[in-house]
mmCIF file of C-alpha atoms in Angstrom:
data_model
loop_
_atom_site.group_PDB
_atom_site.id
_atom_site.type_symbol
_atom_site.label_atom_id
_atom_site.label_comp_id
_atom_site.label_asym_id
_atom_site.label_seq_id
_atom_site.Cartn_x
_atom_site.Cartn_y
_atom_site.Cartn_z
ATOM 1 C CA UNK A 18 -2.814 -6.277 10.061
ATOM 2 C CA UNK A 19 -2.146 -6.116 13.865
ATOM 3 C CA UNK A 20 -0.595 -2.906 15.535
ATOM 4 C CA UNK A 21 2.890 -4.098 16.183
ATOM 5 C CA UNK A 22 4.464 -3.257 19.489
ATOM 6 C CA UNK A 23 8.154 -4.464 19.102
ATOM 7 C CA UNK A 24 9.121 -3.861 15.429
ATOM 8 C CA UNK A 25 12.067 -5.573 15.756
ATOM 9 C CA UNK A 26 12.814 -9.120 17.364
ATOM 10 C CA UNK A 27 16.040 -10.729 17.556
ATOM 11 C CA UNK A 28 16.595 -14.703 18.566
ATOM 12 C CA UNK A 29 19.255 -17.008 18.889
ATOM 13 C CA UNK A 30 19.241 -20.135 16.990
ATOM 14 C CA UNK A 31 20.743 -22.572 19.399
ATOM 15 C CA UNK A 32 18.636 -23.414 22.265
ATOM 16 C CA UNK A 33 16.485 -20.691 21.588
ATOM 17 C CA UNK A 34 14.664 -20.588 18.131
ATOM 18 C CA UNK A 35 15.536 -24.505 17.601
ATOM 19 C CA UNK A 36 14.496 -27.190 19.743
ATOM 20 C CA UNK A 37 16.575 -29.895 21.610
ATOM 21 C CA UNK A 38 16.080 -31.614 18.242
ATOM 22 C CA UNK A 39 18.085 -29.294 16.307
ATOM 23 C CA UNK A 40 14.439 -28.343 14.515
ATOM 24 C CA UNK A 41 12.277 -24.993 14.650
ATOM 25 C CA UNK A 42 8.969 -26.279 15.084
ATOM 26 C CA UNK A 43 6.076 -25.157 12.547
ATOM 27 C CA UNK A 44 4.310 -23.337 15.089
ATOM 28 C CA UNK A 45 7.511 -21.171 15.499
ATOM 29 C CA UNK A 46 7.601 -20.488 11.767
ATOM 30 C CA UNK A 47 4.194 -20.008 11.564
ATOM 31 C CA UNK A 48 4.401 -17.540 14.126
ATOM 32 C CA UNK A 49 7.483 -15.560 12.572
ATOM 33 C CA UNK A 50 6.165 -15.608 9.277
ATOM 34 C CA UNK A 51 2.810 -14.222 10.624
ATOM 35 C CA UNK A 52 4.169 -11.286 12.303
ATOM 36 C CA UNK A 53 6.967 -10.871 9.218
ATOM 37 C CA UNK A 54 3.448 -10.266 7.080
ATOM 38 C CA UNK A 55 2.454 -7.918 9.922
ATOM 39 C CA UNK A 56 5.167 -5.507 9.288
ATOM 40 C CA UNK A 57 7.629 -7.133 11.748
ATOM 41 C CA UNK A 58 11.324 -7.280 11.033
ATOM 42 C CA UNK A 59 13.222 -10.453 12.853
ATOM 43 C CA UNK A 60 16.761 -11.132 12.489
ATOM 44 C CA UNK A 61 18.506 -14.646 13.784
ATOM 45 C CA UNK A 62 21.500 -14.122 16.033
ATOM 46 C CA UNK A 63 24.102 -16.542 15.999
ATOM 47 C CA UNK A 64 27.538 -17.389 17.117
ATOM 48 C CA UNK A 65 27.071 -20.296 14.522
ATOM 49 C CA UNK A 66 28.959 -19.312 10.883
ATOM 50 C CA UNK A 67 27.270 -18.080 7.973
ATOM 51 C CA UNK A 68 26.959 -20.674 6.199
ATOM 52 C CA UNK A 69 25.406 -22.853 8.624
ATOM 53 C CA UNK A 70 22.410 -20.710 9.547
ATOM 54 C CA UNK A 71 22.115 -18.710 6.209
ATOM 55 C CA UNK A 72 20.023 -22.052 4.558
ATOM 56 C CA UNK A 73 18.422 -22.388 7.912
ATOM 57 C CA UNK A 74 16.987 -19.276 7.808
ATOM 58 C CA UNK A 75 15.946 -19.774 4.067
ATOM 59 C CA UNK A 76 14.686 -22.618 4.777
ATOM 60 C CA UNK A 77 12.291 -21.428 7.091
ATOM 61 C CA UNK A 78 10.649 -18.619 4.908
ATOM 62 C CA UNK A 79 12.695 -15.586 6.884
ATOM 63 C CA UNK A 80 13.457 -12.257 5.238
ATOM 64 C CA UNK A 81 15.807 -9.832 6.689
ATOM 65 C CA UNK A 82 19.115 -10.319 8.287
ATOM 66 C CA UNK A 83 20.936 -13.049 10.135
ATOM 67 C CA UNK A 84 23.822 -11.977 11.922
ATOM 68 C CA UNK A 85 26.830 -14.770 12.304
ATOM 69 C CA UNK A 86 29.872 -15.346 14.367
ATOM 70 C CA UNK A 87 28.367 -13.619 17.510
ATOM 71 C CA UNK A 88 27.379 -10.447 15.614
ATOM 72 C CA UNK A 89 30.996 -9.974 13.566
ATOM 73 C CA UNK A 90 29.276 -11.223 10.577
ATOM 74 C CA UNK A 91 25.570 -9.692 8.871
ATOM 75 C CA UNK A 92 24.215 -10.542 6.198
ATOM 76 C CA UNK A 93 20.617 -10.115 3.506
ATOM 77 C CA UNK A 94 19.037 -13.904 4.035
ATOM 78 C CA UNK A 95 17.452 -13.464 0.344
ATOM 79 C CA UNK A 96 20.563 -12.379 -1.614
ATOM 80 C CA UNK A 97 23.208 -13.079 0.922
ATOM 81 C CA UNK A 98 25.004 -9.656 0.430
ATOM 82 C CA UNK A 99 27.301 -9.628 3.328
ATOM 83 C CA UNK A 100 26.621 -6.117 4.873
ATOM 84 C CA UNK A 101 29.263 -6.338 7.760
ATOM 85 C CA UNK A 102 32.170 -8.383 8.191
ATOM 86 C CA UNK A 103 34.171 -7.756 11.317
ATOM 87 C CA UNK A 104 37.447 -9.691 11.324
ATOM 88 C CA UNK A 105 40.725 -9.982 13.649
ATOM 89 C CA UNK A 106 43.854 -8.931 12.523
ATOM 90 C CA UNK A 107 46.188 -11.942 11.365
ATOM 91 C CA UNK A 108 48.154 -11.168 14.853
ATOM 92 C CA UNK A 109 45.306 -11.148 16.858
ATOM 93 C CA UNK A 110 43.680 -14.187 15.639
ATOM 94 C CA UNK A 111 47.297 -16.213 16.117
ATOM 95 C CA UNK A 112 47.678 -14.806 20.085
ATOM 96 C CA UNK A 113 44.569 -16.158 20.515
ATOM 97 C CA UNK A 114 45.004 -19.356 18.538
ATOM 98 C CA UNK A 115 48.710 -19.480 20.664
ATOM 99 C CA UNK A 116 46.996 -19.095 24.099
ATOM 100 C CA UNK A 117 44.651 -22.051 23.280
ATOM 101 C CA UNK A 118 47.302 -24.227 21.783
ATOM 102 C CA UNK A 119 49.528 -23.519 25.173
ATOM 103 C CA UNK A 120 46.745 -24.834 27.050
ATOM 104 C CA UNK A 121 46.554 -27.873 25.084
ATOM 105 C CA UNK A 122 43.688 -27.666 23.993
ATOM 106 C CA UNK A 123 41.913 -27.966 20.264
ATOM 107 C CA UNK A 124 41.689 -24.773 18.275
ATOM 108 C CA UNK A 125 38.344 -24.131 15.929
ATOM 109 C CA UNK A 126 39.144 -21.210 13.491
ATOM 110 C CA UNK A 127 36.627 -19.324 11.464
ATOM 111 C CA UNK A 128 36.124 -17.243 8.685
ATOM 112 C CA UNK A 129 33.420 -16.184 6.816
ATOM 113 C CA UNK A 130 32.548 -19.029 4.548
ATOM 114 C CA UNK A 131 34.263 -21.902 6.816
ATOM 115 C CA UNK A 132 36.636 -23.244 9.636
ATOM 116 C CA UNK A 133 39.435 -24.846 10.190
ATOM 117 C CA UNK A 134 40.090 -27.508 13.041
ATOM 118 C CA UNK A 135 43.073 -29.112 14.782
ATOM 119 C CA UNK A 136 41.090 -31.886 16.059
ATOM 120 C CA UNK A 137 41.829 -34.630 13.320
ATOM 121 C CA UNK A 138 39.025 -34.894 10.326
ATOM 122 C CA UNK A 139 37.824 -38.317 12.420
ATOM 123 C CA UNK A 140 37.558 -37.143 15.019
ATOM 124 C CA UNK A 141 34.055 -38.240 17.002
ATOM 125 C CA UNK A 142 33.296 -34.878 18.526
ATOM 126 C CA UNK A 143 34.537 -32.607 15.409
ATOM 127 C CA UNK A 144 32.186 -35.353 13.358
ATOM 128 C CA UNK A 145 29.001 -34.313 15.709
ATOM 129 C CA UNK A 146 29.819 -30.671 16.082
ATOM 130 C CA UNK A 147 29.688 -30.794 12.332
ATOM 131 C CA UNK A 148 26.475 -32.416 11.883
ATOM 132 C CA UNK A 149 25.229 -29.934 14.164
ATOM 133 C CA UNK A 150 26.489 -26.383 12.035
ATOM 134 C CA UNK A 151 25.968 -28.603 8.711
ATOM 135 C CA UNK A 152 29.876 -27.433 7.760
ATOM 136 C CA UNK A 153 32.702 -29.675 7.374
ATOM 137 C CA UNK A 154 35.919 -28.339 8.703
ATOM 138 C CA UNK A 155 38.867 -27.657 7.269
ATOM 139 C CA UNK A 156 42.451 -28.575 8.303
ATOM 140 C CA UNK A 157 46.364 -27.571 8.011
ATOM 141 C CA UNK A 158 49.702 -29.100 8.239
ATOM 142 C CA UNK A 159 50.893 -26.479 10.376
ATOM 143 C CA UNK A 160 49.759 -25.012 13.672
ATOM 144 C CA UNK A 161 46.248 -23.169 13.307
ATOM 145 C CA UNK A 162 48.222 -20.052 15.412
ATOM 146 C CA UNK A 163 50.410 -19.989 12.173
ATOM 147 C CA UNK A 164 47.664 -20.560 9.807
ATOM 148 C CA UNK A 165 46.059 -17.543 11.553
ATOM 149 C CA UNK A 166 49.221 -14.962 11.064
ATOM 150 C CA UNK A 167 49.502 -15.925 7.433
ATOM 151 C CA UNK A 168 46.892 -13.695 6.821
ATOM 152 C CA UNK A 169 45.986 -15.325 3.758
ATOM 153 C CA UNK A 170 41.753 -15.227 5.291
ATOM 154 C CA UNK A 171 40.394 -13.080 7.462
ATOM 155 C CA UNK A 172 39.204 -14.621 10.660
ATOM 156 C CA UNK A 173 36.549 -13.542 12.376
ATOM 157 C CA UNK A 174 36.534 -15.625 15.478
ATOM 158 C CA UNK A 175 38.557 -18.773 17.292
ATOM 159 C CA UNK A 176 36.677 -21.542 19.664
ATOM 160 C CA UNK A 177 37.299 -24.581 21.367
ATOM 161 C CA UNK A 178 35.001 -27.290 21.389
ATOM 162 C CA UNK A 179 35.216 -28.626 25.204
ATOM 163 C CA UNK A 180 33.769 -31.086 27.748
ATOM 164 C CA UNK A 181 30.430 -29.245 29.938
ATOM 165 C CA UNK A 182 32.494 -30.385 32.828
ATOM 166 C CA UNK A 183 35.651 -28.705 31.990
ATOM 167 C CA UNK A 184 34.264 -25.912 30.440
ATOM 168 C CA UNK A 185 33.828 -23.300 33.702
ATOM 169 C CA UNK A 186 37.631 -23.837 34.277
ATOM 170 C CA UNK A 187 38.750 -23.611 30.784
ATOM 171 C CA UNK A 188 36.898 -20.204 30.530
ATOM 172 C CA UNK A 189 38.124 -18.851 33.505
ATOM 173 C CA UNK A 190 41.816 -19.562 31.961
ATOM 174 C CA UNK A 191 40.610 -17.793 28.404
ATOM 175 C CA UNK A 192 39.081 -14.752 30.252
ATOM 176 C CA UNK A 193 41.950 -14.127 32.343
ATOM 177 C CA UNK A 194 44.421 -13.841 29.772
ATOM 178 C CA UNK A 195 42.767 -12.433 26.623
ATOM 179 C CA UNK A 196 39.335 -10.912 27.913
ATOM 180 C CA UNK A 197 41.037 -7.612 28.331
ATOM 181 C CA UNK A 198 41.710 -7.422 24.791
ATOM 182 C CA UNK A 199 39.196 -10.009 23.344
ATOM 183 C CA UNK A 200 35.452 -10.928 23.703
ATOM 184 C CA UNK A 201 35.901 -14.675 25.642
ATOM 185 C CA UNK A 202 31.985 -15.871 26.070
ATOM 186 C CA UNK A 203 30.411 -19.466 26.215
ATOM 187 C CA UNK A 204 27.728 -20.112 23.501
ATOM 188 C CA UNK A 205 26.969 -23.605 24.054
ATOM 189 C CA UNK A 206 27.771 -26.303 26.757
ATOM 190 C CA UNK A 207 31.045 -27.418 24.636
ATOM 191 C CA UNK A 208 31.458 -24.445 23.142
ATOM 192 C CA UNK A 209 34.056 -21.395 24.297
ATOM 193 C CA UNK A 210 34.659 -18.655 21.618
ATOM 194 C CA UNK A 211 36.857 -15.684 21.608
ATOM 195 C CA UNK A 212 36.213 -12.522 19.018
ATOM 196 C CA UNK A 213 37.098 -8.987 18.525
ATOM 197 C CA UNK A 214 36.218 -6.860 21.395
ATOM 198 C CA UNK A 215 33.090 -5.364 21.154
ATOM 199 C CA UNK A 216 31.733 -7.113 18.506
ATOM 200 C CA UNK A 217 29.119 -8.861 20.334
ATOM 201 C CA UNK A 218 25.226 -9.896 19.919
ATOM 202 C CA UNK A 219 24.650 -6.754 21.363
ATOM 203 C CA UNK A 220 26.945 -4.320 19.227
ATOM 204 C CA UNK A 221 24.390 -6.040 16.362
ATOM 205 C CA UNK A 222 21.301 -5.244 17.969
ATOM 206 C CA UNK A 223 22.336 -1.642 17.850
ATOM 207 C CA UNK A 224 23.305 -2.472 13.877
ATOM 208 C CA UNK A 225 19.924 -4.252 13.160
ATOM 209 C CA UNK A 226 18.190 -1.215 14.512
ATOM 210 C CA UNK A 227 20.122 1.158 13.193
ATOM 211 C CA UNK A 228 19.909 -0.140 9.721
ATOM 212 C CA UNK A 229 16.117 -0.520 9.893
ATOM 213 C CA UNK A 230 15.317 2.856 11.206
ATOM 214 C CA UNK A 231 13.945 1.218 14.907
ATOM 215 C CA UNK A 232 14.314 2.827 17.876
ATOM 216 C CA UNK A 233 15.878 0.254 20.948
ATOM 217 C CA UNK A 234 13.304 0.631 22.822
ATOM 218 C CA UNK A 235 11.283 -1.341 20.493
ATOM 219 C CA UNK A 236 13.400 -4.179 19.642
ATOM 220 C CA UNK A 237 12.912 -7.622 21.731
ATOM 221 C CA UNK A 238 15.718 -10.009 21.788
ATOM 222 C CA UNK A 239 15.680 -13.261 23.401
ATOM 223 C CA UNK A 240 18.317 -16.163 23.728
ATOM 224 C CA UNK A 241 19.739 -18.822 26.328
ATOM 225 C CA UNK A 242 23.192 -18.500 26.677
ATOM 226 C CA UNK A 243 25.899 -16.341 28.104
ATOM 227 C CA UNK A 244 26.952 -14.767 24.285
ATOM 228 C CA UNK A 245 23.587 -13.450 24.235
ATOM 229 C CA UNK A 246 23.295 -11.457 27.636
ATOM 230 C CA UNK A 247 25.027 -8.626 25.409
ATOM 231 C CA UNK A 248 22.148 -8.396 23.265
ATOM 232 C CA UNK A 249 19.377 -8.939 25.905
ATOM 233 C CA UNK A 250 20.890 -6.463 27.798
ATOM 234 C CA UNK A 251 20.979 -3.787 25.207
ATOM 235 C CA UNK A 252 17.424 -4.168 23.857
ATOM 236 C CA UNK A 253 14.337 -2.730 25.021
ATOM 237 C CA UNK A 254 12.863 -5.973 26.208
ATOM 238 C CA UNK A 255 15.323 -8.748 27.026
ATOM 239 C CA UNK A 256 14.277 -12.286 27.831
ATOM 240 C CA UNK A 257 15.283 -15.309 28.426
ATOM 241 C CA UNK A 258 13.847 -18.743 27.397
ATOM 242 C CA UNK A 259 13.309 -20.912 30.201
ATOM 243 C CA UNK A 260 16.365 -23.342 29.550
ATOM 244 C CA UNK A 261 18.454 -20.518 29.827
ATOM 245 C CA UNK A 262 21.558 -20.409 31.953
ATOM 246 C CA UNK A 263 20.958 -18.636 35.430
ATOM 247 C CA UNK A 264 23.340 -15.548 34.482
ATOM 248 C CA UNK A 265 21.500 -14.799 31.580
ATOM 249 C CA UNK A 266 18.119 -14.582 33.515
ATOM 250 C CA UNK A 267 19.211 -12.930 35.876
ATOM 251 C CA UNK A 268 19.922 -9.834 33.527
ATOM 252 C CA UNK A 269 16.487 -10.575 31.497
ATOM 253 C CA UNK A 270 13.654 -8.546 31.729
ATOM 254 C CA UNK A 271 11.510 -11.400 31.540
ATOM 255 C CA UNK A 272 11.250 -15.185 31.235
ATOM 256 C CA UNK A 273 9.476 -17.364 28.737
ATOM 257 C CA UNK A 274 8.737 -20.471 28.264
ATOM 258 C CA UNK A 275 11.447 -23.084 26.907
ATOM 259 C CA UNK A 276 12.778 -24.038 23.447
ATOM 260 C CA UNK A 277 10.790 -27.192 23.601
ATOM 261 C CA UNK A 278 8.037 -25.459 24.301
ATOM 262 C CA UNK A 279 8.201 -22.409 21.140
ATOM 263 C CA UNK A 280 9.624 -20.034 23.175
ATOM 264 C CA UNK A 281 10.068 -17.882 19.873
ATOM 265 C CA UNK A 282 6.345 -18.076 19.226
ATOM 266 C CA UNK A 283 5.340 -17.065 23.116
ATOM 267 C CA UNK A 284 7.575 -14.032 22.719
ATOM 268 C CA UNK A 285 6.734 -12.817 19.317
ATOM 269 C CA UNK A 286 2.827 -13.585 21.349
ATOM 270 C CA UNK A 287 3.687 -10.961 24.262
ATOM 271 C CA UNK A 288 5.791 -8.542 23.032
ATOM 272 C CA UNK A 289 5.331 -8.706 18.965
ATOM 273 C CA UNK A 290 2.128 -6.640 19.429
ATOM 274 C CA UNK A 291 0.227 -4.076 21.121
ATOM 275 C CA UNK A 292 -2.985 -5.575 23.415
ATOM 276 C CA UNK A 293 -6.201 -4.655 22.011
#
């Protein structure tokens, strides 16, 4: 058994731990499951719902924790026990279903087992974005901002799925009039999502280490996007793949290679253990 130097190593899924493919490669497994039977502990970090990553992450072999709907949502991977489950109240969730609508734009709303869309069920982008999470939305009759203040779920985040080109502008709009009471952060090139403030990738980190006894200082986290600078910035070693976006390396403590390149398996390499 190798002398482990990070105990703890946290990944996005998304243009981190999965390739432009949508895949993990073996060599990535192989190299999480090797330092998992070293004593390691690594936990997938997601804005993506439970159940889309929860089989993922079963698929793959992983023990632990996977933490959902940018950190709002933890869970076991082998039993699925739902440790944490941060949600917004029914009036929260509908201002910030309301400020999207205003803007004309689609609303994506999410609770712990599922979502509901406006975007009709045909809809060609809706139809990829769910091949992509492996979840088939949901949909209402009536407004999602009234769907929301029913309170009959508890919703743990909202989105909207956008173009890459508009997105900049959009999320200017979103942070201007909710990010004083909301987190507003970009997780994917199409992807804008608004959840409670503070629970972010990094309020999880401090969770995940926390709940296994390890100090930050010796937890490594690593991801590409804006939603995970949080999380890089709060763990000992941050890093950034290198497809990242530029604000997230800038804020890294180190870059790696790219997710087509197993980026996973070059950290766990170079900060998973101590040199001998």
């Amino acid at each position: 058994m190798k002398e482990l130097k990070c105990r703890l190593i946290v990944s996005d899924f998304d243009g981190t731990l999965a390739n432009s493919e949508n895949q993990v490669p073996e060599s990535v497994v192989n190299a999480i499951n090797a330092y998992l039977n070293d004593g390691g502990i690594f936990a997938v970090c997601t804005g993506r719902i439970l159940p889309s990553v929860l089989p993922r992450a079963r698929g793959m072999g992983l023990k632990g924790l996977v933490v959902a709907c940018q950190g709002s949502v933890i869970a076991e991977i082998e039993t699925g026990k739902i440790i944490r489950n941060v949600c917004l109240a029914p009036a929260e969730a509908a201002e910030i279903c309301r400020a999207v609508e205003e803007l004309n734009e689609n609303v994506q709303l999410y609770f712990v087992d599922g979502f509901y869309s406006s975007l009709p069920a045909d809809e060609k982008h809706l139809n990829y974005y769910e091949s992509i999470i492996g979840v088939t939305a949901l949909h209402s009759d009536l407004p999602l901002s009234e769907v929301a203040a029913g309170g009959k779920k508890a919703f743990n985040k909202v989105a909207v799925l956008c173009r890459p080109e508009s997105q900049a502008e959009l999320f200017k709009k979103l942070a201007a009039r909710l990010g004083s009471k909301f987190d507003v952060t970009c997780s994917a090139k199409v992807l804008i999502e608004i959840a409670p403030l503070g629970e972010t990738k990094g309020a999880a980190v401090e969770f995940l280490c926390a709940h296994y006894g390890v100090p930050v200082e010796s937890c490594c986290a690593v991801g590409d996007n804006l939603n995970d600078i949080t999380m890089i910035e709060r763990a000992g070693v941050g890093v950034a793949v290198g497809n990242a976006e530029k604000e997230l390396k800038e804020v890294a403590d180190y870059i790696t290679v790219t997710n087509d390149e197993g980026a996973v398996a070059a950290v766990i390499e170079k900060f998973g253990y101590k040199e001998v």
